[in-house]
Amino acid sequence: MLRLLLALCLLIAGCSNPDPLTHQTRYMMGTLVEFSLYGAKRSTAESAINAAAEEMTRVEKLFTTHHASPVAQFNRGKGALPDEVAQLLVISEQIRQQSGGAFHIGLGALNRVWGFSDDQATNRTLPTLKQVAALLPPAQCVVKKDGEWQLVDRRCQLDFGGIAKGYAIDRGIAVLQAHHIRNAIINAGGDMRIIGQRGDKKWRIGIRHPRQADQVVATLELAGDISVVTSGDYERFVIRDGRRYHHILDPSTGEPAMRAMSATVISPHSATLADGWSTALFVRGRAGLNPLQQAGMIGLVVDRYGKIDSSPAMRQWMVPHGKR
Ligand code: ADP
Ligand code: MG
């Protein structure tokens, strides 16, 4: 009986012959977000994507520092953090501690004075050393008093730009899974989480070269549940007197970090952790690989001279050159 049922199911699946890949692109979080779903019926896939995109937009609004967002209010000393924001704050603080201070959630005031989040203008004036020194926050910016998070200092302003995109990707995947999607990628401008497979094949992805946009530093084949996030100095930057100024700051100096051109983190499951750690790894350069591995992830760094270093375990995912 069971065998008969099974045969019937296989037959039905075969007959309905669903188009295996549903692909959609949306503009969100300041970047193009690609949804690729494999093996689901087109209508199921499309409503799952709609719901995931809606959830990711909700997350984007929750964590932005613009307008009257909860984070902006908190930074002005008005109101407590919503629980969901407080949860990401706790994760951020843990990454700060484990990364030796390289990931710092309290750099909002400095990020604003550098101005890389606001616009693409290349003719803006960069802050003076004095301005930077005046806004450089202490190592720890948040404390919990009477059950509520508080900023310790007026130099401290929360900015979730280094981790919120990863969290949005995780929420998007959770919504896809709630819609019974088993095989998918959500790729937000090169930051992605992968679940399942592409039929009988693994998903194949490339990590772009930080200076040659059409070249990759590695090609990976991945399956199961895994996140890959890259931080780089090539998307928002200006060059002045031969030096590249960009949007990832070294919390020890308040200046754009100088040890890497790009840093990629691979994490089982969590795109949130991969995102936070990719920022931390970028700041620390190759020295960040050790704490990253201790935290259960692996990474790849292209240093300021273009030299590539990676965790030994990275090799298991890499497609050899000849096979690309
Ligand atoms: P992207 O936004 O390009 O994906 P990242 O994930 O590395 O890159 O995040 C960079 C953003 O994180 C900056 O725009 C800023 O908002 C914030 N940021 C900058 N430096 C740090 C840092 N050292 N720690 C945490 N967040 C940072
Ligand atoms: Mg990041």
Short mmCIF file of C-alpha atoms and ligand atoms in Angstrom, two decimals:
data_model
loop_
_atom_site.label_atom_id
_atom_site.label_comp_id
_atom_site.label_asym_id
_atom_site.label_seq_id
_atom_site.Cartn_x
_atom_site.Cartn_y
_atom_site.Cartn_z
CA MET A 1 0.00 0.00 0.00
CA LEU A 2 2.74 2.41 1.05
CA ARG A 3 4.72 1.56 -2.06
CA LEU A 4 1.69 2.21 -4.22
CA LEU A 5 1.09 5.59 -2.58
CA LEU A 6 4.74 6.49 -3.06
CA ALA A 7 4.61 5.56 -6.74
CA LEU A 8 1.48 7.63 -7.16
CA CYS A 9 3.08 10.65 -5.47
CA LEU A 10 6.12 10.41 -7.71
CA LEU A 11 3.84 10.19 -10.73
CA ILE A 12 1.89 13.29 -9.69
CA ALA A 13 5.10 15.22 -9.03
CA GLY A 14 6.39 14.16 -12.42
CA CYS A 15 3.17 15.03 -14.23
CA SER A 16 2.73 18.51 -12.81
CA ASN A 17 6.34 19.18 -13.91
CA PRO A 18 6.88 22.43 -12.01
CA ASP A 19 9.26 24.94 -13.51
CA PRO A 20 12.16 24.28 -11.14
CA LEU A 21 13.66 27.78 -10.78
CA THR A 22 11.75 30.90 -9.77
CA HIS A 23 13.91 34.02 -9.82
CA GLN A 24 12.98 37.55 -8.78
CA THR A 25 14.91 40.73 -8.10
CA ARG A 26 13.77 43.55 -5.81
CA TYR A 27 15.42 46.80 -4.77
CA MET A 28 15.70 46.90 -0.96
CA MET A 29 18.15 47.99 1.71
CA GLY A 30 20.02 50.12 -0.80
CA THR A 31 20.85 47.16 -3.02
CA LEU A 32 19.41 44.62 -5.46
CA VAL A 33 18.08 41.59 -3.63
CA GLU A 34 17.76 38.40 -5.66
CA PHE A 35 15.46 35.56 -4.67
CA SER A 36 16.14 32.20 -6.34
CA LEU A 37 13.85 29.34 -5.38
CA TYR A 38 14.22 25.83 -6.72
CA GLY A 39 11.67 23.05 -6.98
CA ALA A 40 8.55 24.85 -5.75
CA LYS A 41 5.43 25.47 -7.78
CA ARG A 42 5.58 28.90 -9.42
CA SER A 43 2.57 30.32 -7.54
CA THR A 44 3.83 29.02 -4.17
CA ALA A 45 7.28 30.43 -4.88
CA GLU A 46 5.93 33.82 -5.84
CA SER A 47 3.77 34.27 -2.77
CA ALA A 48 6.68 33.10 -0.59
CA ILE A 49 8.93 35.73 -2.20
CA ASN A 50 6.33 38.46 -1.68
CA ALA A 51 6.02 37.59 2.00
CA ALA A 52 9.82 37.37 2.46
CA ALA A 53 10.35 40.74 0.76
CA GLU A 54 7.70 42.33 2.95
CA GLU A 55 9.38 40.97 6.07
CA MET A 56 12.79 42.24 4.94
CA THR A 57 11.33 45.71 4.34
CA ARG A 58 9.90 45.66 7.86
CA VAL A 59 13.36 44.82 9.23
CA GLU A 60 14.96 47.57 7.14
CA LYS A 61 12.58 50.14 8.63
CA LEU A 62 13.14 48.85 12.16
CA PHE A 63 16.93 49.23 12.00
CA THR A 64 17.41 52.35 9.91
CA THR A 65 18.84 55.40 11.67
CA HIS A 66 16.85 57.70 9.40
CA HIS A 67 13.75 59.69 10.24
CA ALA A 68 11.74 58.78 13.31
CA SER A 69 12.85 55.14 13.42
CA PRO A 70 13.07 53.43 16.83
CA VAL A 71 16.89 53.46 16.63
CA ALA A 72 16.95 57.18 15.75
CA GLN A 73 14.62 57.91 18.68
CA PHE A 74 16.78 55.89 21.05
CA ASN A 75 19.88 57.76 19.86
CA ARG A 76 18.15 61.02 20.76
CA GLY A 77 17.49 59.71 24.25
CA LYS A 78 13.81 59.21 23.55
CA GLY A 79 12.24 55.85 24.19
CA ALA A 80 13.50 52.33 24.84
CA LEU A 81 14.75 49.92 22.20
CA PRO A 82 12.14 47.48 20.84
CA ASP A 83 12.88 43.88 21.92
CA GLU A 84 13.90 42.80 18.44
CA VAL A 85 16.46 45.64 18.22
CA ALA A 86 17.72 44.86 21.73
CA GLN A 87 18.25 41.23 20.66
CA LEU A 88 20.46 42.28 17.73
CA LEU A 89 22.27 44.67 20.08
CA VAL A 90 23.18 41.73 22.35
CA ILE A 91 24.51 39.75 19.37
CA SER A 92 26.47 42.84 18.23
CA GLU A 93 28.03 43.24 21.66
CA GLN A 94 29.10 39.61 21.60
CA ILE A 95 30.77 40.07 18.21
CA ARG A 96 32.49 43.19 19.52
CA GLN A 97 33.93 41.24 22.44
CA GLN A 98 34.94 38.19 20.40
CA SER A 99 36.49 40.28 17.62
CA GLY A 100 38.69 42.33 19.96
CA GLY A 101 36.61 45.47 19.45
CA ALA A 102 36.69 45.45 15.63
CA PHE A 103 32.90 45.32 15.37
CA HIS A 104 31.42 48.33 17.13
CA ILE A 105 27.71 49.11 17.17
CA GLY A 106 28.18 52.62 18.63
CA LEU A 107 29.90 54.34 15.70
CA GLY A 108 26.78 56.14 14.46
CA ALA A 109 28.05 59.67 15.07
CA LEU A 110 31.35 58.93 13.34
CA ASN A 111 29.64 57.20 10.41
CA ARG A 112 27.54 60.31 9.93
CA VAL A 113 30.49 62.70 9.96
CA TRP A 114 32.30 60.54 7.39
CA GLY A 115 29.09 60.61 5.37
CA PHE A 116 29.38 57.39 3.38
CA SER A 117 25.89 56.16 4.20
CA ASP A 118 24.13 59.29 2.97
CA ASP A 119 24.95 59.71 -0.70
CA GLN A 120 27.30 58.82 -3.49
CA ALA A 121 28.82 62.31 -3.75
CA THR A 122 32.55 62.21 -4.37
CA ASN A 123 33.22 65.92 -3.76
CA ARG A 124 32.27 66.04 -0.11
CA THR A 125 34.69 67.30 2.51
CA LEU A 126 36.15 64.68 4.75
CA PRO A 127 36.13 65.29 8.52
CA THR A 128 39.20 66.77 10.19
CA LEU A 129 41.31 64.79 12.67
CA LYS A 130 39.87 66.98 15.41
CA GLN A 131 36.26 66.19 14.43
CA VAL A 132 37.06 62.47 14.34
CA ALA A 133 38.80 62.58 17.73
CA ALA A 134 35.83 64.40 19.26
CA LEU A 135 33.38 61.70 18.13
CA LEU A 136 35.52 58.59 18.71
CA PRO A 137 33.44 56.56 21.18
CA PRO A 138 34.72 54.44 24.09
CA ALA A 139 35.20 50.70 23.54
CA GLN A 140 31.82 49.93 25.10
CA CYS A 141 28.91 52.20 24.25
CA VAL A 142 25.92 50.44 25.80
CA VAL A 143 25.05 49.28 29.31
CA LYS A 144 21.89 47.84 30.76
CA LYS A 145 20.44 49.82 33.67
CA ASP A 146 17.21 48.83 35.42
CA GLY A 147 16.48 46.37 32.59
CA GLU A 148 16.86 48.98 29.81
CA TRP A 149 19.75 49.58 27.44
CA GLN A 150 21.39 52.98 27.67
CA LEU A 151 24.13 54.81 25.79
CA VAL A 152 27.07 55.55 28.07
CA ASP A 153 28.21 58.72 26.35
CA ARG A 154 27.11 61.37 23.86
CA ARG A 155 29.78 60.16 21.40
CA CYS A 156 27.87 56.86 21.24
CA GLN A 157 25.13 56.48 18.61
CA LEU A 158 23.78 53.10 17.56
CA ASP A 159 24.25 52.15 13.90
CA PHE A 160 23.23 48.66 12.78
CA GLY A 161 24.52 49.15 9.21
CA GLY A 162 27.17 46.44 9.71
CA ILE A 163 24.73 43.68 10.71
CA ALA A 164 21.09 44.55 9.88
CA LYS A 165 21.30 43.36 6.27
CA GLY A 166 22.35 39.89 7.45
CA TYR A 167 19.51 39.85 9.94
CA ALA A 168 17.05 40.85 7.20
CA ILE A 169 18.32 37.94 5.07
CA ASP A 170 17.79 35.53 7.99
CA ARG A 171 14.25 36.82 8.46
CA GLY A 172 13.61 36.46 4.73
CA ILE A 173 14.79 32.83 4.79
CA ALA A 174 12.62 32.11 7.86
CA VAL A 175 9.58 33.38 5.96
CA LEU A 176 10.45 31.27 2.89
CA GLN A 177 10.76 28.22 5.16
CA ALA A 178 7.38 29.00 6.75
CA HIS A 179 6.03 28.82 3.18
CA HIS A 180 7.55 25.30 2.88
CA ILE A 181 10.36 26.43 0.59
CA ARG A 182 13.29 24.03 1.01
CA ASN A 183 15.74 25.15 -1.69
CA ALA A 184 16.60 28.82 -2.11
CA ILE A 185 19.10 31.64 -2.11
CA ILE A 186 18.49 35.18 -0.93
CA ASN A 187 21.33 37.28 -2.31
CA ALA A 188 21.43 40.93 -1.21
CA GLY A 189 24.16 42.49 -3.32
CA GLY A 190 26.62 39.63 -2.74
CA ASP A 191 25.58 38.90 0.86
CA MET A 192 23.58 35.70 0.92
CA ARG A 193 22.11 32.72 2.69
CA ILE A 194 21.61 29.42 0.94
CA ILE A 195 19.27 26.61 1.87
CA GLY A 196 18.94 23.20 0.25
CA GLN A 197 20.24 22.44 -3.22
CA ARG A 198 19.61 23.31 -6.82
CA GLY A 199 18.03 20.02 -7.80
CA ASP A 200 20.75 17.36 -7.60
CA LYS A 201 23.45 20.03 -7.74
CA LYS A 202 24.88 22.37 -5.16
CA TRP A 203 24.40 26.13 -5.46
CA ARG A 204 27.42 27.73 -7.11
CA ILE A 205 28.46 31.23 -6.10
CA GLY A 206 31.37 33.56 -6.78
CA ILE A 207 33.16 35.94 -4.40
CA ARG A 208 33.95 39.01 -6.45
CA HIS A 209 37.41 40.48 -6.72
CA PRO A 210 37.59 43.78 -4.78
CA ARG A 211 39.29 45.61 -7.64
CA GLN A 212 38.13 43.76 -10.79
CA ALA A 213 34.33 43.67 -10.70
CA ASP A 214 34.14 41.00 -13.43
CA GLN A 215 36.57 38.62 -11.71
CA VAL A 216 36.19 36.30 -8.75
CA VAL A 217 38.70 35.50 -6.00
CA ALA A 218 36.99 32.17 -5.42
CA THR A 219 34.09 30.08 -6.66
CA LEU A 220 32.24 28.06 -4.03
CA GLU A 221 29.78 25.18 -4.21
CA LEU A 222 27.44 25.16 -1.25
CA ALA A 223 24.37 23.28 -0.05
CA GLY A 224 22.40 22.81 3.15
CA ASP A 225 22.08 25.94 5.24
CA ILE A 226 24.98 28.35 4.96
CA SER A 227 25.61 32.10 4.72
CA VAL A 228 28.29 33.95 2.77
CA VAL A 229 28.78 37.67 3.41
CA THR A 230 31.45 40.02 2.07
CA SER A 231 32.49 43.46 3.29
CA GLY A 232 34.54 45.56 0.91
CA ASP A 233 35.98 49.02 0.35
CA TYR A 234 34.81 49.21 -3.29
CA GLU A 235 31.16 50.21 -3.05
CA ARG A 236 31.14 53.46 -1.11
CA PHE A 237 34.42 55.34 -1.18
CA VAL A 238 36.30 58.42 -2.29
CA ILE A 239 39.98 58.68 -3.19
CA ARG A 240 41.90 61.69 -1.82
CA ASP A 241 45.63 62.18 -2.23
CA GLY A 242 45.95 58.58 -3.31
CA ARG A 243 44.22 57.18 -0.22
CA ARG A 244 40.90 55.37 -0.36
CA TYR A 245 38.37 56.53 2.21
CA HIS A 246 35.37 54.21 2.64
CA HIS A 247 32.48 53.24 4.90
CA ILE A 248 34.02 50.65 7.26
CA LEU A 249 35.69 52.35 10.21
CA ASP A 250 38.38 51.05 12.52
CA PRO A 251 36.91 51.67 16.00
CA SER A 252 40.42 52.11 17.44
CA THR A 253 41.18 55.15 15.22
CA GLY A 254 37.82 56.36 13.92
CA GLU A 255 39.28 56.30 10.39
CA PRO A 256 38.42 53.95 7.50
CA ALA A 257 40.04 50.58 8.22
CA MET A 258 43.18 49.99 6.17
CA ARG A 259 44.10 46.33 6.54
CA ALA A 260 41.91 44.83 3.82
CA MET A 261 40.19 45.41 0.47
CA SER A 262 37.58 42.79 1.19
CA ALA A 263 36.66 40.18 3.79
CA THR A 264 34.30 37.24 3.31
CA VAL A 265 32.76 35.15 6.07
CA ILE A 266 31.06 31.77 5.73
CA SER A 267 28.82 30.82 8.60
CA PRO A 268 26.63 27.79 9.15
CA HIS A 269 23.06 29.09 9.19
CA SER A 270 23.22 32.70 10.38
CA ALA A 271 23.61 35.54 7.86
CA THR A 272 23.42 37.86 10.88
CA LEU A 273 26.67 36.51 12.31
CA ALA A 274 28.31 36.32 8.87
CA ASP A 275 27.46 40.01 8.30
CA GLY A 276 28.70 41.27 11.65
CA TRP A 277 31.85 39.19 11.41
CA SER A 278 32.60 40.20 7.81
CA THR A 279 32.78 43.81 9.02
CA ALA A 280 35.00 42.73 11.94
CA LEU A 281 37.23 40.64 9.68
CA PHE A 282 37.59 43.56 7.28
CA VAL A 283 38.77 45.79 10.15
CA ARG A 284 41.25 43.26 11.54
CA GLY A 285 42.49 41.85 8.25
CA ARG A 286 44.11 38.40 8.31
CA ALA A 287 44.60 38.62 12.11
CA GLY A 288 40.82 38.40 12.33
CA LEU A 289 40.75 34.84 10.95
CA ASN A 290 41.67 33.31 14.33
CA PRO A 291 38.91 34.88 16.44
CA LEU A 292 36.50 34.20 13.57
CA GLN A 293 37.36 30.50 13.59
CA GLN A 294 37.07 30.41 17.39
CA ALA A 295 33.54 31.73 16.96
CA GLY A 296 32.75 28.76 14.64
CA MET A 297 33.04 30.43 11.23
CA ILE A 298 35.58 30.59 8.43
CA GLY A 299 36.73 33.43 6.23
CA LEU A 300 38.75 34.81 3.37
CA VAL A 301 40.61 38.13 3.39
CA VAL A 302 42.06 40.08 0.48
CA ASP A 303 44.61 42.31 2.22
CA ARG A 304 45.52 45.88 1.25
CA TYR A 305 48.12 44.60 -1.23
CA GLY A 306 45.70 42.15 -2.85
CA LYS A 307 47.15 39.07 -1.13
CA ILE A 308 44.56 36.41 -0.29
CA ASP A 309 44.47 34.56 3.06
CA SER A 310 41.78 32.14 4.09
CA SER A 311 40.81 29.66 6.79
CA PRO A 312 42.13 26.19 5.85
CA ALA A 313 38.57 24.79 6.02
CA MET A 314 37.56 27.13 3.19
CA ARG A 315 39.09 24.72 0.67
CA GLN A 316 36.33 22.16 1.09
CA TRP A 317 33.89 24.55 -0.62
CA MET A 318 36.14 25.90 -3.34
CA VAL A 319 35.78 24.86 -6.97
CA PRO A 320 39.27 24.28 -8.41
CA HIS A 321 40.27 26.82 -11.11
CA GLY A 322 40.06 24.43 -14.05
CA LYS A 323 36.47 23.36 -13.26
CA ARG A 324 34.84 26.81 -13.24
P1 ADP B 1 27.90 46.78 3.57
O1 ADP B 1 26.98 47.75 4.23
O2 ADP B 1 28.59 47.34 2.37
O3 ADP B 1 27.32 45.43 3.32
P2 ADP B 1 29.23 46.13 6.06
O4 ADP B 1 28.37 45.00 6.42
O5 ADP B 1 30.67 45.92 6.31
O6 ADP B 1 29.10 46.55 4.56
O7 ADP B 1 28.72 47.36 6.91
C1 ADP B 1 29.25 48.63 6.80
C2 ADP B 1 28.38 49.57 7.61
O8 ADP B 1 28.50 49.23 9.00
C3 ADP B 1 28.77 51.03 7.51
O9 ADP B 1 28.08 51.67 6.49
C4 ADP B 1 28.40 51.55 8.90
O10 ADP B 1 27.01 51.82 8.95
C5 ADP B 1 28.67 50.38 9.81
N1 ADP B 1 30.06 50.28 10.32
C6 ADP B 1 31.19 50.89 9.88
N2 ADP B 1 32.27 50.49 10.56
C7 ADP B 1 31.81 49.58 11.48
C8 ADP B 1 32.44 48.80 12.50
N3 ADP B 1 33.75 48.85 12.72
N4 ADP B 1 31.64 48.01 13.25
C9 ADP B 1 30.30 47.94 13.05
N5 ADP B 1 29.66 48.64 12.11
C10 ADP B 1 30.40 49.46 11.33
MG MG B 2 28.75 43.52 7.84
#
